[in-house]
CSV table of C-alpha atoms in Angstrom, one decimal:
chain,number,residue,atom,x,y,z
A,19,UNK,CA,-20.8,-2.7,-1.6
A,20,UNK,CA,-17.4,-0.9,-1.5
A,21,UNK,CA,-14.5,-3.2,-3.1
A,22,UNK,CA,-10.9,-2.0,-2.6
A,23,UNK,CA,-7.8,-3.7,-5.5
A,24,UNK,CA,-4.3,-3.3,-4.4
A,25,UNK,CA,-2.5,-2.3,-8.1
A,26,UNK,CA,1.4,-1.9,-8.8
A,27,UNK,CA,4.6,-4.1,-10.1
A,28,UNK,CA,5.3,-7.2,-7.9
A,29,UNK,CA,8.9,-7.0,-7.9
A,30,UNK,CA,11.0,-3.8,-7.5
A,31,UNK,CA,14.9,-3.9,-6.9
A,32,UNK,CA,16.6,-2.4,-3.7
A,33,UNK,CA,17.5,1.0,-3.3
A,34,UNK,CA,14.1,2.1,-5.6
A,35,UNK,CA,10.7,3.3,-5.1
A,36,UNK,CA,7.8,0.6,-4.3
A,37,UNK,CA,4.7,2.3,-5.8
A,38,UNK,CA,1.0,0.8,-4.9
A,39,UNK,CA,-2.4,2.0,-5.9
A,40,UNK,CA,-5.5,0.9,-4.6
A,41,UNK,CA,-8.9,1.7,-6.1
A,42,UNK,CA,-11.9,2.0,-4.3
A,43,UNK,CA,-14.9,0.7,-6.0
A,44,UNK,CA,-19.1,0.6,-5.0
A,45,UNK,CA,-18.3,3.7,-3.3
A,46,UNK,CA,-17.2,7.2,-2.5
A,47,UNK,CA,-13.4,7.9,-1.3
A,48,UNK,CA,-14.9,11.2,0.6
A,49,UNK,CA,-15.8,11.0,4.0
A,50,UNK,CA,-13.3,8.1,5.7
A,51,UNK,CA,-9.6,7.9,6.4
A,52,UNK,CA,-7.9,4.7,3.9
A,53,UNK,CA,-4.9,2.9,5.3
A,54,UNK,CA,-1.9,0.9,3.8
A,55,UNK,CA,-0.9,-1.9,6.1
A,56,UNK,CA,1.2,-4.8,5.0
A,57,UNK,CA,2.8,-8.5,6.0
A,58,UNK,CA,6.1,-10.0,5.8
A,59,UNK,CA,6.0,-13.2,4.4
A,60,UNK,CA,5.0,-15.8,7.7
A,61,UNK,CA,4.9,-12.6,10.1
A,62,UNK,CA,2.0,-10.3,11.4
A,63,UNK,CA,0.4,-7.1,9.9
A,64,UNK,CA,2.1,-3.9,9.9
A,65,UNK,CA,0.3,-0.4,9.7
A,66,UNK,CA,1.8,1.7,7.6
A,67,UNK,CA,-0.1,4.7,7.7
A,68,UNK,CA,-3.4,6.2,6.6
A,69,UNK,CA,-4.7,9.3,4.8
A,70,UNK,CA,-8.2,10.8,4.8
A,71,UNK,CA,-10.3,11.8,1.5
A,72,UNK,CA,-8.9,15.5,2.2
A,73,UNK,CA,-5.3,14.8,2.0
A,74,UNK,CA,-4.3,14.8,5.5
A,75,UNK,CA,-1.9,11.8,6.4
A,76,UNK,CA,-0.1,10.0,9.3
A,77,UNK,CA,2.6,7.2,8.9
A,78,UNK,CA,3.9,5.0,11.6
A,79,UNK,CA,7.5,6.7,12.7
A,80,UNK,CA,9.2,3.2,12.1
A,81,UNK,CA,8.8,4.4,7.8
A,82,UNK,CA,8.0,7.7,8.1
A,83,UNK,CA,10.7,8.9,6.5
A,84,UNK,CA,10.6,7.0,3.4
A,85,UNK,CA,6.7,6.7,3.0
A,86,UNK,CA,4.2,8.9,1.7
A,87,UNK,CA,0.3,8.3,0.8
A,88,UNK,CA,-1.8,10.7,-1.5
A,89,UNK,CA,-5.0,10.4,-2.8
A,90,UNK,CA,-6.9,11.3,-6.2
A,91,UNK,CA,-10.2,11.9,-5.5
A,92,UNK,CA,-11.3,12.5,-9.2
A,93,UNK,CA,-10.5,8.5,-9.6
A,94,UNK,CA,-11.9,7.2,-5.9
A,95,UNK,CA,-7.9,6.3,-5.5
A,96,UNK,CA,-5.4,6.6,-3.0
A,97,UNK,CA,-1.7,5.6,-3.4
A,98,UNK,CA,1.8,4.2,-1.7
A,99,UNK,CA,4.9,5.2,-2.6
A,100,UNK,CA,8.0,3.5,-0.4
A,101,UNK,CA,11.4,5.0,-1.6
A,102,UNK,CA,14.7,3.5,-0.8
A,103,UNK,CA,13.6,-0.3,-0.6
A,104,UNK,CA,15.6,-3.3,0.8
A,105,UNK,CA,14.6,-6.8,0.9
A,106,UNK,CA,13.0,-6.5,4.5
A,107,UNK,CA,10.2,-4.4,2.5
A,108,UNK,CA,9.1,-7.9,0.8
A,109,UNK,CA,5.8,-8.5,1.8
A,110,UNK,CA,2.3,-8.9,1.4
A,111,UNK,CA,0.4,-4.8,1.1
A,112,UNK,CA,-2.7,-4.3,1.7
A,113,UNK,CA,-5.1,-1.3,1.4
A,114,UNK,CA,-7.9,-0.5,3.8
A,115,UNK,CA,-11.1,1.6,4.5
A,116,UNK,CA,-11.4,2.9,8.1
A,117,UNK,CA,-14.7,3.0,9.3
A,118,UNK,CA,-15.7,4.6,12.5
A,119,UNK,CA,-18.7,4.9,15.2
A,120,UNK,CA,-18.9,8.4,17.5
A,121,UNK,CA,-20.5,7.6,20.8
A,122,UNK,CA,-21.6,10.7,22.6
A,123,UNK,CA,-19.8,11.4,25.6
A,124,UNK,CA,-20.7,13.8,28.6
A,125,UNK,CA,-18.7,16.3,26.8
A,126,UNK,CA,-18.2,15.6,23.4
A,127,UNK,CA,-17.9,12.6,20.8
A,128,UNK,CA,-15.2,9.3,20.8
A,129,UNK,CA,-14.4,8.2,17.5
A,130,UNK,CA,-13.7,4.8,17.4
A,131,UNK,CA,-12.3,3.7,14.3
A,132,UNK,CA,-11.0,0.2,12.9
A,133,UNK,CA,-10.6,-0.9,9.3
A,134,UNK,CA,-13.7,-2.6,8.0
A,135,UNK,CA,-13.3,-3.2,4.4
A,136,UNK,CA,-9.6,-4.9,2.9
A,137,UNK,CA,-8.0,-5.3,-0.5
A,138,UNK,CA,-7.1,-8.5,-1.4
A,139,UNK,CA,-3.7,-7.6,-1.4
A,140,UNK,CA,-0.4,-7.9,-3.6
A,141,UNK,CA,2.5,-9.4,-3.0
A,142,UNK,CA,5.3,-7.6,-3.5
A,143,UNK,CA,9.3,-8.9,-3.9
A,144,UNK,CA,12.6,-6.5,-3.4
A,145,UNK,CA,15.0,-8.4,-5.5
A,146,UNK,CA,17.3,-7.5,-8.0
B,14,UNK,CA,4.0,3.4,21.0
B,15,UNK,CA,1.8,1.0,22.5
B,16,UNK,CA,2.6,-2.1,22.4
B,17,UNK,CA,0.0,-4.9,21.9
B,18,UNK,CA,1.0,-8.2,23.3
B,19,UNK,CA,-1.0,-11.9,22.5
B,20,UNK,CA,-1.2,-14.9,24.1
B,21,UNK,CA,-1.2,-17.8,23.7
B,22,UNK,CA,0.8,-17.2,20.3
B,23,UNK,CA,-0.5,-20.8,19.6
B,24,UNK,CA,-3.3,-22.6,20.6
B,25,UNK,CA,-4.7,-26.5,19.4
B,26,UNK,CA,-8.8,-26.8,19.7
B,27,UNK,CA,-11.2,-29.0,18.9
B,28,UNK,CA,-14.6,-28.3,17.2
B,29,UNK,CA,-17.3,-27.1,19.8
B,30,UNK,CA,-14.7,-26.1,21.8
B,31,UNK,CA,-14.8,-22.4,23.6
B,32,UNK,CA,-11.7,-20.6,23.0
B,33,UNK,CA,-10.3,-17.4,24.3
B,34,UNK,CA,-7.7,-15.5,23.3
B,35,UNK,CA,-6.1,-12.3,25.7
B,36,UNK,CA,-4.5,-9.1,24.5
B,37,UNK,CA,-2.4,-7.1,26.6
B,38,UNK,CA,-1.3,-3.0,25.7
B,39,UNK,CA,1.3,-1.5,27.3
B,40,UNK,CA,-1.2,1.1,28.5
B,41,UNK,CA,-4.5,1.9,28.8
B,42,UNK,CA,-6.6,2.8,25.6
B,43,UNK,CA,-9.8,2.3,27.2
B,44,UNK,CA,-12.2,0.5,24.4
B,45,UNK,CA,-9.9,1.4,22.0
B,46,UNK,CA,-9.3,-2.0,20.7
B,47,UNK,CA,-10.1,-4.2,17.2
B,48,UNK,CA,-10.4,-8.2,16.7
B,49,UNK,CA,-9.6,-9.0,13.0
B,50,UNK,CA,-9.7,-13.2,11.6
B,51,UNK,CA,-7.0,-13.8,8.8
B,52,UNK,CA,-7.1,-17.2,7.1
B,53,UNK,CA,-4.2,-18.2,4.8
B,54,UNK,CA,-3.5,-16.1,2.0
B,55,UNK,CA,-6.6,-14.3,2.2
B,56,UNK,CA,-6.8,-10.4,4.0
B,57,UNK,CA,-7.9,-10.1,7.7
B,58,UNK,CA,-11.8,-9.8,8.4
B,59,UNK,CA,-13.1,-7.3,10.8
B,60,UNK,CA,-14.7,-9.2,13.7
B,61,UNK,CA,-14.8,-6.9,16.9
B,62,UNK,CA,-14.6,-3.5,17.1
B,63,UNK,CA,-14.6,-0.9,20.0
B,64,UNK,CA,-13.9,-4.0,22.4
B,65,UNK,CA,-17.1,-5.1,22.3
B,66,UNK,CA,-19.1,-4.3,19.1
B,67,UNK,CA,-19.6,-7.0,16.9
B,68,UNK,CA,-19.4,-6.5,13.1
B,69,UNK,CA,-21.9,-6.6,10.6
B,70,UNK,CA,-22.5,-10.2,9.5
B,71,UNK,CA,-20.2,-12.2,12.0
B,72,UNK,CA,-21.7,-15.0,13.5
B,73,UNK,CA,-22.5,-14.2,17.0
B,74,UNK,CA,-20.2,-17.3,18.5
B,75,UNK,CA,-17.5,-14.2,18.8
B,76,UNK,CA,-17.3,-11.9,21.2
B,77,UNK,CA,-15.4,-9.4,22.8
B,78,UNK,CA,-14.9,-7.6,26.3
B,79,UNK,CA,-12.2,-6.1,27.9
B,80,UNK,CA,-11.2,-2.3,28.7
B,81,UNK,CA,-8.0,-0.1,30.0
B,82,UNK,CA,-5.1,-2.8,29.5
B,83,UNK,CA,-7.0,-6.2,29.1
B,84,UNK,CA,-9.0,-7.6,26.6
B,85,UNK,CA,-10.3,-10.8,25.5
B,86,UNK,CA,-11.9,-12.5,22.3
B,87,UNK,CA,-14.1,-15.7,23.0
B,88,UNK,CA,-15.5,-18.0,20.5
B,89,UNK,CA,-18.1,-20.0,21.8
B,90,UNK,CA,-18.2,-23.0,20.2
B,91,UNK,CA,-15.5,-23.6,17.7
B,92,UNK,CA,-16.8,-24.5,13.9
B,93,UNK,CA,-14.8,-25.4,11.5
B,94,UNK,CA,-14.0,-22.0,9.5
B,95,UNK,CA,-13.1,-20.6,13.0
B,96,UNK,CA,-9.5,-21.8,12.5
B,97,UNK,CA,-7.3,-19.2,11.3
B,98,UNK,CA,-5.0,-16.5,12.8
B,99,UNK,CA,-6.4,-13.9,15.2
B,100,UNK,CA,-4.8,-10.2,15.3
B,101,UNK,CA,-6.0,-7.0,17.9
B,102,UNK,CA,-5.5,-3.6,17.3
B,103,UNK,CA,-5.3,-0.7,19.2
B,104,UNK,CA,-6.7,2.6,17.3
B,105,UNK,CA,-6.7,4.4,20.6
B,106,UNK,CA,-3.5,6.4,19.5
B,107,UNK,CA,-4.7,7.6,16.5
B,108,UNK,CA,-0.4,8.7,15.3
B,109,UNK,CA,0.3,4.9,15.5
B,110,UNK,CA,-1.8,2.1,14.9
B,111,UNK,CA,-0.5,-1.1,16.2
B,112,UNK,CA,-1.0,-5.1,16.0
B,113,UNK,CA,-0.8,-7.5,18.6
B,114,UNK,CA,1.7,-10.6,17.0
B,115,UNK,CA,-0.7,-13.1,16.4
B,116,UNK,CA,-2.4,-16.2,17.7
B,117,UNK,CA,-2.9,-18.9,15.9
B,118,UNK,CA,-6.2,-21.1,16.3
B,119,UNK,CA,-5.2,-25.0,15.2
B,120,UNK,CA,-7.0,-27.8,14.6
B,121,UNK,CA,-6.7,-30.5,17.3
């Protein structure tokens, strides 16, 4: 059964770089698309963006320019880093596995995807 | 983006109760469309996926429908791990995946 454990310090001051790992576990990184997607502190979830097994990545415009995900397949891991951080950044990150189905359509395939398997998360504090 | 819009944002239920909950986009994305449980301090649970398809091991008091622009999630008769905090998602546009606000299931 694949486990997933969000890694990394719990406080980091403004202006720095948050860095999360997660580390996949019971399972293979190849072959699905892992997402970060965090939560404010009493607010809803937040997709950050995703990256599959190859390398390939997509972040939600909102943090595009200060995100970037990478993965090491060697150690079934794939990683966060979220540079210039201010205390609207506190929250609660998650890591995900994004399963899929492919129903056959008249032409070709639909993926539909949706995350399936959650970290427990860490919480994380921008504080100085 | 698409936006993914709840209601109620709040709702007070008794056990054996049938709930449902709507979520709105701000277009269509056909069946496009996730139910996730979160209970306090712990992650969200996959419930519903692809509108309709319910996940492996939930019980099968949940369900989903719903397609294009409107979707529900109905639980048929509430039990007491039911109450928690319900989120959709829309994975139709695969650039931006987005959450509906919320809706929160209360004891009443």
């Amino acid at each position: 059964q694949v486990q997933l454990q969000e890694s990394g310090p719990g406080l980091v001051k403004p202006s720095e770089t948050l860095s999360l790992t997660c580390t996949v576990s019971g399972g293979s990184i190849s072959s699905y698309y892992w997402s970060w997607i965090r939560q404010p502190p009493g607010k809803g979830l937040e997709w950050i963006g995703y990256i599959y097994y190859s390398g390939s990545t997509n972040y939600n415009p909102s943090l595009k320019s200060r995100v970037t995900i990478s993965v090491d397949t060697s150690k079934n891991q794939f990683s966060l880093k979220l540079s210039s951080v201010t205390a609207a950044d506190t929250a609660v990150y998650y890591c995900a596995r994004q399963g899929s189905i492919a129903v056959a359509g008249r032409d070709y395939y639909y993926y539909y995807y949706y995350m399936d398997v959650w970290g427990k998360g860490t919480t994380v504090t921008v504080s100085s | 983006d698409i936006q993914m819009t709840q209601s109620p944002s709040s709702l007070s239920a008794s056990v054996g109760d049938r709930v449902t909950i709507t979520c709105r986009a701000s277009q269509s994305i056909s069946s496009y469309l996730n139910w996730y449980q979160q209970k306090p301090g712990k992650a969200p649970k996959l419930l519903i996926y692809a509108a309709s398809s319910l996940q492996s091991g939930v019980p099968s008091r949940f369900s989903g429908s719903g397609s294009g622009t409107d979707f529900t999630l109905t639980i048929s008769s509430l039990q007491p791990e039911d109450f928690a905090t319900y989120y959709c998602q829309q994975s139709y546009s695969t650039l931006t995946y987005t959450f509906g606000q919320g809706t929160k299931l209360e004891i009443k």
